Tab-separated table of C-alpha atoms in Angstrom:
chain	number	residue	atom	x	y	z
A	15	UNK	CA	0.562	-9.328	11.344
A	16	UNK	CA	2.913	-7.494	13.494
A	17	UNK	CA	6.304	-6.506	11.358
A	18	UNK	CA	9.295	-8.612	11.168
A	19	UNK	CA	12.521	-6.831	13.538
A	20	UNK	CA	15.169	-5.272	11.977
A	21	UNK	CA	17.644	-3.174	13.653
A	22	UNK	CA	17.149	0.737	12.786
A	23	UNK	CA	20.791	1.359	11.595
A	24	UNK	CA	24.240	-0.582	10.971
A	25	UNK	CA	26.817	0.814	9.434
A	26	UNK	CA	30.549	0.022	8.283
A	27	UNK	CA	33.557	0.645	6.564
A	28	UNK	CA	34.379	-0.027	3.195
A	29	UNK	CA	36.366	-3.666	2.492
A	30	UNK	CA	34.008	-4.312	5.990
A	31	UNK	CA	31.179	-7.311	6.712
A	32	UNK	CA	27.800	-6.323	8.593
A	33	UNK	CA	24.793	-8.425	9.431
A	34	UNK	CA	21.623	-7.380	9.439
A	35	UNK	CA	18.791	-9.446	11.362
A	36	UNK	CA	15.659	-9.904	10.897
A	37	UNK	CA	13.439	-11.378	13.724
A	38	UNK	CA	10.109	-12.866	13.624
A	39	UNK	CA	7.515	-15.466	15.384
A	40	UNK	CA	7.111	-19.351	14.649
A	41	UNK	CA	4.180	-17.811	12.593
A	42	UNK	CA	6.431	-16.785	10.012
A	43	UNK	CA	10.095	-16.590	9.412
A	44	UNK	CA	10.353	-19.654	11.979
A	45	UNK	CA	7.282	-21.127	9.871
A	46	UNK	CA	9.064	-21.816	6.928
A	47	UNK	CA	12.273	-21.307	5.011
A	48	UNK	CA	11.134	-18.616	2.287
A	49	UNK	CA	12.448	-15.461	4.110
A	50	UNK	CA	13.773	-13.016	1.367
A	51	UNK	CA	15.779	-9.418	0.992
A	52	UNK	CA	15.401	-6.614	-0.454
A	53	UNK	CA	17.402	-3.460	-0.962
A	54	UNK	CA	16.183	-0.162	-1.617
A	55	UNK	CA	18.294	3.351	-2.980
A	56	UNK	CA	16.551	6.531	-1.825
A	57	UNK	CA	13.519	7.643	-4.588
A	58	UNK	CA	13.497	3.591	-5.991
A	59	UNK	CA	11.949	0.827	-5.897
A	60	UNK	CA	13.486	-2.348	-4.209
A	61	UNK	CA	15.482	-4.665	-5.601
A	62	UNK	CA	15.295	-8.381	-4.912
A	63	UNK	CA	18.286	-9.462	-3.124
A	64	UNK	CA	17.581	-12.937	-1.619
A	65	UNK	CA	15.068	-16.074	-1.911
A	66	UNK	CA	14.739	-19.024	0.455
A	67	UNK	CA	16.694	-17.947	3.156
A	68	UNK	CA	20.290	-18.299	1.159
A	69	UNK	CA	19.629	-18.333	-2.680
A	70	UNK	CA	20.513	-15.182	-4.744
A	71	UNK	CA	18.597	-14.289	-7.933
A	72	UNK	CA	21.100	-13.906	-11.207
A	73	UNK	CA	23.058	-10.923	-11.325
A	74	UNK	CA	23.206	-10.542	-7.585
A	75	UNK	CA	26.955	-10.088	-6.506
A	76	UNK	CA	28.083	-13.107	-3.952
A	77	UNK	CA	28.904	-10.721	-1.436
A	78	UNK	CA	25.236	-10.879	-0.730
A	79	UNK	CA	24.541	-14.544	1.634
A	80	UNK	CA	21.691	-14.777	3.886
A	81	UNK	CA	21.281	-17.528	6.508
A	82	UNK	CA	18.526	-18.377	9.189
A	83	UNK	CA	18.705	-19.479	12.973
A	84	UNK	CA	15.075	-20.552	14.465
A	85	UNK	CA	13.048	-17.365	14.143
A	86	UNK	CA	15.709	-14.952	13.019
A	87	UNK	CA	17.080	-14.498	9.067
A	88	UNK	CA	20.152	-12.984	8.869
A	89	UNK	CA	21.853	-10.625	6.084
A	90	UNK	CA	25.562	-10.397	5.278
A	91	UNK	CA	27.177	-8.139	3.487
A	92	UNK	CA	31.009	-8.819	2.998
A	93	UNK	CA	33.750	-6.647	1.295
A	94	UNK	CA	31.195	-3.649	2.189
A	95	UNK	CA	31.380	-1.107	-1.144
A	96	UNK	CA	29.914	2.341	-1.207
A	97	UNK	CA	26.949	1.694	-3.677
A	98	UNK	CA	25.852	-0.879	-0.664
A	99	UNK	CA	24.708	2.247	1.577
A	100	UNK	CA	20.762	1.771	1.329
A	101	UNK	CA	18.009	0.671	3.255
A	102	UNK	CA	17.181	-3.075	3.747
A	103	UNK	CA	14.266	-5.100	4.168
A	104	UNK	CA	13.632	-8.856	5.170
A	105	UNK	CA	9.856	-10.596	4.357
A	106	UNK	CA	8.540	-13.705	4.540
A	107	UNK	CA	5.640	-15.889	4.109
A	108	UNK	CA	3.193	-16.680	7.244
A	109	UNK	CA	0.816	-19.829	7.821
A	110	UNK	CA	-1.811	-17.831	7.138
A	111	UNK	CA	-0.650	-17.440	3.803
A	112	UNK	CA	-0.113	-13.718	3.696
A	113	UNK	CA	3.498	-12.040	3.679
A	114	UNK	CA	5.000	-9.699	6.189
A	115	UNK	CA	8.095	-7.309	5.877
A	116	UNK	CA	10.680	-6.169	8.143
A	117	UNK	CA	11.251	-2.753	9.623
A	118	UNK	CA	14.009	-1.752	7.453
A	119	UNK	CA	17.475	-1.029	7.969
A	120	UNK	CA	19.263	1.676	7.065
A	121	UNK	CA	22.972	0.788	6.200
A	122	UNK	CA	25.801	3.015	5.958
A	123	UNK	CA	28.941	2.995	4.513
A	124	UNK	CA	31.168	5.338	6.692
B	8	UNK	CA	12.017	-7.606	-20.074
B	9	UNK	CA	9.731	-7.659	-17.191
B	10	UNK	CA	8.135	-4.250	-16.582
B	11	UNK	CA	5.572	-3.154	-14.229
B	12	UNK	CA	3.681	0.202	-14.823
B	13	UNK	CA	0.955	1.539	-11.760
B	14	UNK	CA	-1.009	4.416	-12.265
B	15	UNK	CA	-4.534	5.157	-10.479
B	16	UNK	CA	-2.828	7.109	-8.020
B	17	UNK	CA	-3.524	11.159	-6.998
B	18	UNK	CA	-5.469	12.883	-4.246
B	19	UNK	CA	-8.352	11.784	-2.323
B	20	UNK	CA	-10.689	12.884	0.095
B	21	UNK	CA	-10.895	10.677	3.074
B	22	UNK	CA	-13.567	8.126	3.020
B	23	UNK	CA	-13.699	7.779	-0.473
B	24	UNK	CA	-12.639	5.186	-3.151
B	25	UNK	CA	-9.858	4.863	-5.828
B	26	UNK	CA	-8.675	1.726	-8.277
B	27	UNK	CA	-4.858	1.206	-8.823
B	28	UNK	CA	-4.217	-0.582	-12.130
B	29	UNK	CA	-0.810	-1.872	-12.643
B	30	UNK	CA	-0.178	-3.084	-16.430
B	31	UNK	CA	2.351	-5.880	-16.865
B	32	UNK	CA	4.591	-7.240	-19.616
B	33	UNK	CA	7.573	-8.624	-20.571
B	34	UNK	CA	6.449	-12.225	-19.154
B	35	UNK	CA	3.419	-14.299	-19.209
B	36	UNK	CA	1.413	-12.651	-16.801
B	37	UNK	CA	-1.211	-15.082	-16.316
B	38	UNK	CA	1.595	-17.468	-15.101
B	39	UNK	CA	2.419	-15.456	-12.087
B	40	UNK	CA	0.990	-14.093	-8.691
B	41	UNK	CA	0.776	-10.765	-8.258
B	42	UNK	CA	1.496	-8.218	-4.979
B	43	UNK	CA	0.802	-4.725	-4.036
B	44	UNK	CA	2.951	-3.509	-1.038
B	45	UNK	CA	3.231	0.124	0.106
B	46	UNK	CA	5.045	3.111	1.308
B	47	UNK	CA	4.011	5.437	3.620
B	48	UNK	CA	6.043	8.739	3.162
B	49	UNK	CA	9.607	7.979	4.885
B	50	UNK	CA	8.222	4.560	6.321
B	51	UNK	CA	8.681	0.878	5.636
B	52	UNK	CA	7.580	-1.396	3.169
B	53	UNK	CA	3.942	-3.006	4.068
B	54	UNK	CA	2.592	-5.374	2.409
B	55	UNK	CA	-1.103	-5.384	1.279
B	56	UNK	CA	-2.273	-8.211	-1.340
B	57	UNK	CA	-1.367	-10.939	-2.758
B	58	UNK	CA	-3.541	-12.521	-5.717
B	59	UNK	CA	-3.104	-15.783	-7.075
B	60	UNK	CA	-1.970	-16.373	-10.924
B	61	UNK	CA	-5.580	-17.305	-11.952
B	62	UNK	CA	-7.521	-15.149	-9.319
B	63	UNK	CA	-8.798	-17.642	-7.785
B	64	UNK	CA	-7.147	-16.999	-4.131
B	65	UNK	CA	-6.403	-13.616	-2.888
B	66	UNK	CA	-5.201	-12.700	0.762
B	67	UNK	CA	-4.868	-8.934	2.302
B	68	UNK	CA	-3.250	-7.912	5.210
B	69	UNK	CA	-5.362	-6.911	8.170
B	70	UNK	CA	-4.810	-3.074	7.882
B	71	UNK	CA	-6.737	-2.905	4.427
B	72	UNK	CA	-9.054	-6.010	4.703
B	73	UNK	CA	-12.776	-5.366	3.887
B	74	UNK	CA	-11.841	-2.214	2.564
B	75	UNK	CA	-9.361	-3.132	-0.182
B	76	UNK	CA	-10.166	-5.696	-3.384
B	77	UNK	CA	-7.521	-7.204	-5.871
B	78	UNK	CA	-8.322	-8.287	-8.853
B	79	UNK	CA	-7.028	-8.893	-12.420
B	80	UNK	CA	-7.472	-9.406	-15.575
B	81	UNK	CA	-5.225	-11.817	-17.546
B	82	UNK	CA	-6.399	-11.017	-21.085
B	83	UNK	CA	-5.571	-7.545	-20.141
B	84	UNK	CA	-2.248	-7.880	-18.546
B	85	UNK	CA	-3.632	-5.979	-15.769
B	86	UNK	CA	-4.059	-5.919	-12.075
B	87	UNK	CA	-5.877	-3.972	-10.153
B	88	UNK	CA	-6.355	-2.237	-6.343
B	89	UNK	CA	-10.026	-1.260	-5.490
B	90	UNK	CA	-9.371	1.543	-2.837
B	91	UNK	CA	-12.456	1.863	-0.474
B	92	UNK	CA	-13.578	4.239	2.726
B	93	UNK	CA	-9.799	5.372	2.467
B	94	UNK	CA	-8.099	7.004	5.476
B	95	UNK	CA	-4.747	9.781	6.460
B	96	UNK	CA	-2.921	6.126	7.189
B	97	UNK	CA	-3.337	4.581	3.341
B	98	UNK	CA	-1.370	7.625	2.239
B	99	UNK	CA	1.578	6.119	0.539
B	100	UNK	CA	3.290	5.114	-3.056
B	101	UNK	CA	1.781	1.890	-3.681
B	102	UNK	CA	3.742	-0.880	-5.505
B	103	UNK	CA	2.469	-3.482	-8.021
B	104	UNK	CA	5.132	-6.423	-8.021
B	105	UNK	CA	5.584	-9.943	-8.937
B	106	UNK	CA	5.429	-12.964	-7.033
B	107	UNK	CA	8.591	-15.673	-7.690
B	108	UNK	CA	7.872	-19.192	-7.943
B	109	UNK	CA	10.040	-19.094	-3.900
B	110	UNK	CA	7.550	-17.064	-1.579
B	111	UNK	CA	9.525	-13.543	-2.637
B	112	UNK	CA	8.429	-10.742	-4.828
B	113	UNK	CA	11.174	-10.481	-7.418
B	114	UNK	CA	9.783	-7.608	-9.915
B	115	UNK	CA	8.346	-3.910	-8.420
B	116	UNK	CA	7.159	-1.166	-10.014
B	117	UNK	CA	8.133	2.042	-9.930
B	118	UNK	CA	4.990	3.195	-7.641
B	119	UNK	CA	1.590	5.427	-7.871
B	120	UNK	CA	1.227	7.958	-5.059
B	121	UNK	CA	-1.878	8.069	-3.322
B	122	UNK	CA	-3.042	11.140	-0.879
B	123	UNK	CA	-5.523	10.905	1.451
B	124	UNK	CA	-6.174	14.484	3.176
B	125	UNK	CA	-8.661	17.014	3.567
Protein backbone atom coordinates (compact mmCIF):
# COMPACT_ATOMS: atom_id res chain seq x y z
CA UNK A 1 0.00 0.00 0.00
CA UNK A 2 2.77 2.21 -0.96
CA UNK A 3 1.35 6.00 -1.77
CA UNK A 4 0.29 7.13 -5.08
CA UNK A 5 3.25 9.92 -6.72
CA UNK A 6 2.58 13.30 -6.84
CA UNK A 7 5.05 15.89 -7.54
CA UNK A 8 5.99 18.02 -4.24
CA UNK A 9 5.25 21.51 -5.77
CA UNK A 10 3.89 23.21 -9.13
CA UNK A 11 3.16 26.43 -9.33
CA UNK A 12 1.84 29.17 -11.90
CA UNK A 13 0.62 32.33 -12.85
CA UNK A 14 -2.69 33.57 -12.74
CA UNK A 15 -4.90 33.21 -16.29
CA UNK A 16 -2.09 30.00 -16.37
CA UNK A 17 -2.81 25.91 -16.85
CA UNK A 18 -0.73 23.34 -14.60
CA UNK A 19 -0.96 19.59 -14.39
CA UNK A 20 -0.53 17.76 -11.62
CA UNK A 21 0.24 13.85 -11.85
CA UNK A 22 -0.43 11.33 -9.99
CA UNK A 23 1.42 7.95 -10.51
CA UNK A 24 0.62 4.59 -9.35
CA UNK A 25 1.01 0.59 -10.05
CA UNK A 26 -1.37 -1.73 -12.22
CA UNK A 27 -2.58 -2.48 -8.59
CA UNK A 28 -4.41 0.60 -8.49
CA UNK A 29 -4.80 3.68 -10.52
CA UNK A 30 -3.85 1.36 -13.64
CA UNK A 31 -6.44 -1.21 -11.98
CA UNK A 32 -9.36 0.63 -12.64
CA UNK A 33 -10.80 3.94 -13.73
CA UNK A 34 -12.07 5.42 -10.24
CA UNK A 35 -9.02 7.70 -9.52
CA UNK A 36 -10.38 10.92 -7.78
CA UNK A 37 -9.10 14.63 -6.48
CA UNK A 38 -9.16 16.38 -3.82
CA UNK A 39 -8.19 19.87 -2.77
CA UNK A 40 -7.34 21.02 0.50
CA UNK A 41 -6.97 25.05 2.01
CA UNK A 42 -4.56 25.21 4.94
CA UNK A 43 -6.59 24.35 8.58
CA UNK A 44 -9.64 22.42 6.26
CA UNK A 45 -10.80 19.62 5.32
CA UNK A 46 -10.67 18.47 1.59
CA UNK A 47 -12.91 19.08 -0.84
CA UNK A 48 -13.94 16.60 -3.51
CA UNK A 49 -12.77 17.74 -6.77
CA UNK A 50 -12.97 14.76 -9.21
CA UNK A 51 -14.65 11.13 -9.65
CA UNK A 52 -13.84 8.48 -12.25
CA UNK A 53 -10.91 9.79 -13.66
CA UNK A 54 -12.81 12.93 -15.56
CA UNK A 55 -16.27 13.54 -13.90
CA UNK A 56 -16.72 16.63 -11.62
CA UNK A 57 -19.21 16.62 -8.71
CA UNK A 58 -21.94 19.72 -8.99
CA UNK A 59 -20.70 22.97 -8.16
CA UNK A 60 -17.17 22.19 -9.22
CA UNK A 61 -15.95 25.00 -11.68
CA UNK A 62 -14.98 23.37 -15.33
CA UNK A 63 -11.65 24.62 -15.05
CA UNK A 64 -11.15 21.52 -13.02
CA UNK A 65 -10.66 18.19 -15.88
CA UNK A 66 -8.78 15.21 -14.94
CA UNK A 67 -7.65 12.55 -17.43
CA UNK A 68 -5.67 9.16 -17.12
CA UNK A 69 -2.76 7.55 -19.24
CA UNK A 70 -1.95 3.72 -18.13
CA UNK A 71 -0.86 4.09 -14.52
CA UNK A 72 -0.76 7.84 -14.20
CA UNK A 73 -4.08 10.32 -13.48
CA UNK A 74 -3.54 13.59 -14.35
CA UNK A 75 -4.97 17.07 -12.90
CA UNK A 76 -5.54 20.27 -14.88
CA UNK A 77 -6.12 23.33 -13.77
CA UNK A 78 -6.81 26.01 -16.55
CA UNK A 79 -7.33 29.85 -16.27
CA UNK A 80 -5.24 29.36 -12.85
CA UNK A 81 -7.10 31.94 -10.12
CA UNK A 82 -5.66 32.82 -6.77
CA UNK A 83 -8.20 30.92 -4.49
CA UNK A 84 -6.65 27.71 -6.55
CA UNK A 85 -3.28 27.97 -4.39
CA UNK A 86 -3.77 24.76 -2.09
CA UNK A 87 -2.57 21.45 -1.71
CA UNK A 88 -3.80 18.53 -3.92
CA UNK A 89 -4.36 15.01 -3.57
CA UNK A 90 -5.13 12.08 -6.08
CA UNK A 91 -6.69 8.44 -4.57
CA UNK A 92 -7.92 5.59 -5.93
CA UNK A 93 -9.31 2.25 -5.42
CA UNK A 94 -6.89 -1.00 -5.41
CA UNK A 95 -7.80 -4.79 -6.24
CA UNK A 96 -7.57 -5.45 -2.94
CA UNK A 97 -10.37 -3.35 -2.33
CA UNK A 98 -8.81 -0.77 -0.07
CA UNK A 99 -8.03 2.95 -1.24
CA UNK A 100 -4.72 4.70 -1.42
CA UNK A 101 -3.90 8.53 -1.67
CA UNK A 102 -1.32 10.49 -3.30
CA UNK A 103 1.52 12.45 -1.80
CA UNK A 104 0.06 15.77 -2.18
CA UNK A 105 0.90 18.68 -4.09
CA UNK A 106 1.31 21.86 -3.08
CA UNK A 107 0.20 24.44 -5.80
CA UNK A 108 1.01 27.95 -6.01
CA UNK A 109 -0.25 30.76 -7.58
CA UNK A 110 2.77 33.16 -8.12
CA UNK B 1 -27.24 19.03 4.14
CA UNK B 2 -24.71 16.40 4.63
CA UNK B 3 -22.68 16.96 7.80
CA UNK B 4 -20.13 14.93 9.44
CA UNK B 5 -19.20 15.59 13.17
CA UNK B 6 -15.91 13.37 14.84
CA UNK B 7 -15.12 13.67 18.26
CA UNK B 8 -13.24 10.88 20.46
CA UNK B 9 -10.15 12.57 19.89
CA UNK B 10 -7.45 14.06 22.79
CA UNK B 11 -4.25 12.75 24.33
CA UNK B 12 -3.05 9.35 24.80
CA UNK B 13 -0.43 7.48 26.27
CA UNK B 14 1.26 5.18 23.91
CA UNK B 15 0.05 1.69 23.89
CA UNK B 16 -3.24 2.42 24.89
CA UNK B 17 -6.78 2.54 23.30
CA UNK B 18 -9.28 5.27 22.16
CA UNK B 19 -12.84 5.09 20.04
CA UNK B 20 -13.51 7.87 17.40
CA UNK B 21 -17.25 8.31 16.84
CA UNK B 22 -18.23 10.33 13.92
CA UNK B 23 -22.16 11.23 13.92
CA UNK B 24 -23.75 11.69 10.51
CA UNK B 25 -26.78 13.43 9.03
CA UNK B 26 -28.20 15.20 6.47
CA UNK B 27 -28.54 11.85 4.24
CA UNK B 28 -29.55 8.36 4.79
CA UNK B 29 -26.70 7.07 6.43
CA UNK B 30 -27.38 3.52 6.28
CA UNK B 31 -27.30 3.94 2.43
CA UNK B 32 -23.69 4.83 2.29
CA UNK B 33 -20.07 3.52 3.04
CA UNK B 34 -18.21 5.14 5.32
CA UNK B 35 -14.13 6.18 5.54
CA UNK B 36 -11.75 7.37 8.08
CA UNK B 37 -8.49 8.83 6.54
CA UNK B 38 -5.86 10.79 8.49
CA UNK B 39 -3.43 13.53 8.98
CA UNK B 40 -0.34 13.39 10.49
CA UNK B 41 0.73 16.97 11.61
CA UNK B 42 2.00 18.75 8.22
CA UNK B 43 1.75 15.31 6.28
CA UNK B 44 -0.48 13.75 3.67
CA UNK B 45 -3.72 12.33 3.63
CA UNK B 46 -3.68 8.36 4.57
CA UNK B 47 -6.23 6.46 4.36
CA UNK B 48 -7.31 3.97 7.11
CA UNK B 49 -10.92 2.23 6.78
CA UNK B 50 -13.39 1.77 4.78
CA UNK B 51 -16.77 0.08 6.06
CA UNK B 52 -19.43 -1.06 3.98
CA UNK B 53 -23.12 0.61 4.11
CA UNK B 54 -24.51 -2.38 6.14
CA UNK B 55 -21.22 -3.40 8.01
CA UNK B 56 -20.97 -6.26 6.61
CA UNK B 57 -17.38 -5.71 4.78
CA UNK B 58 -14.76 -3.57 6.23
CA UNK B 59 -11.07 -3.21 4.88
CA UNK B 60 -8.01 -1.25 6.75
CA UNK B 61 -4.93 -0.28 5.46
CA UNK B 62 -1.87 -2.20 6.53
CA UNK B 63 -0.42 0.51 8.92
CA UNK B 64 -3.47 0.16 11.42
CA UNK B 65 -4.63 -3.48 10.68
CA UNK B 66 -5.13 -5.71 13.80
CA UNK B 67 -4.91 -2.79 15.80
CA UNK B 68 -7.74 -0.61 14.47
CA UNK B 69 -11.76 -1.75 14.28
CA UNK B 70 -14.62 0.14 12.35
CA UNK B 71 -17.78 -0.21 13.10
CA UNK B 72 -21.23 1.48 13.02
CA UNK B 73 -24.29 1.78 13.99
CA UNK B 74 -27.09 2.70 11.53
CA UNK B 75 -29.93 3.31 14.00
CA UNK B 76 -27.54 5.65 15.55
CA UNK B 77 -26.20 7.52 12.65
CA UNK B 78 -22.89 6.74 13.94
CA UNK B 79 -19.56 5.35 13.04
CA UNK B 80 -17.00 4.51 14.92
CA UNK B 81 -12.83 4.02 15.17
CA UNK B 82 -11.68 1.52 17.94
CA UNK B 83 -8.06 2.85 18.57
CA UNK B 84 -5.84 -0.02 20.01
CA UNK B 85 -1.94 -0.46 21.32
CA UNK B 86 -1.61 3.15 19.74
CA UNK B 87 1.83 4.50 18.78
CA UNK B 88 3.99 8.36 18.20
CA UNK B 89 3.06 7.44 14.27
CA UNK B 90 -1.08 7.37 14.74
CA UNK B 91 -0.70 10.95 15.93
CA UNK B 92 -2.84 12.84 13.55
CA UNK B 93 -6.48 14.63 12.93
CA UNK B 94 -8.49 11.81 11.89
CA UNK B 95 -11.33 12.26 9.32
CA UNK B 96 -14.75 10.54 9.17
CA UNK B 97 -16.01 10.88 5.43
CA UNK B 98 -18.38 9.48 3.01
CA UNK B 99 -18.02 7.06 0.40
CA UNK B 100 -19.76 8.12 -3.29
CA UNK B 101 -21.55 5.62 -5.17
CA UNK B 102 -17.85 6.14 -7.83
CA UNK B 103 -14.91 4.72 -5.59
CA UNK B 104 -14.27 8.56 -4.09
CA UNK B 105 -15.01 9.98 -0.73
CA UNK B 106 -17.18 12.99 -1.47
CA UNK B 107 -18.17 14.32 2.23
CA UNK B 108 -15.21 14.90 5.22
CA UNK B 109 -15.44 16.04 8.40
CA UNK B 110 -13.94 18.60 9.95
CA UNK B 111 -11.42 16.18 12.02
CA UNK B 112 -10.69 14.94 15.83
CA UNK B 113 -7.05 15.28 16.88
CA UNK B 114 -5.49 12.46 18.39
CA UNK B 115 -1.96 12.61 20.46
CA UNK B 116 -0.01 9.89 21.13
CA UNK B 117 3.11 10.94 23.45
CA UNK B 118 4.54 10.38 26.67
Amino acid sequence: QSALTQPASVSGSPGQSITISCTGTSSDVGAYNYASWYQQHPGKAPKFLIYEVNNRPSGIPDRFSGSKSGNTASLTISGLQAEDEADYYCSSYTISSTYVFGTGTKVTVL
Amino acid sequence: QVQLVESGGGVVLPGRSLRLSCAASGFTFSSYGMHWVRQAPGKGLEWVAVIWNDGTNKYYADSVKGRFTMSRDNSKNTLYLQMNSLRAEDTAVYYCARASYTYAVDYWGQGTLVTVSS
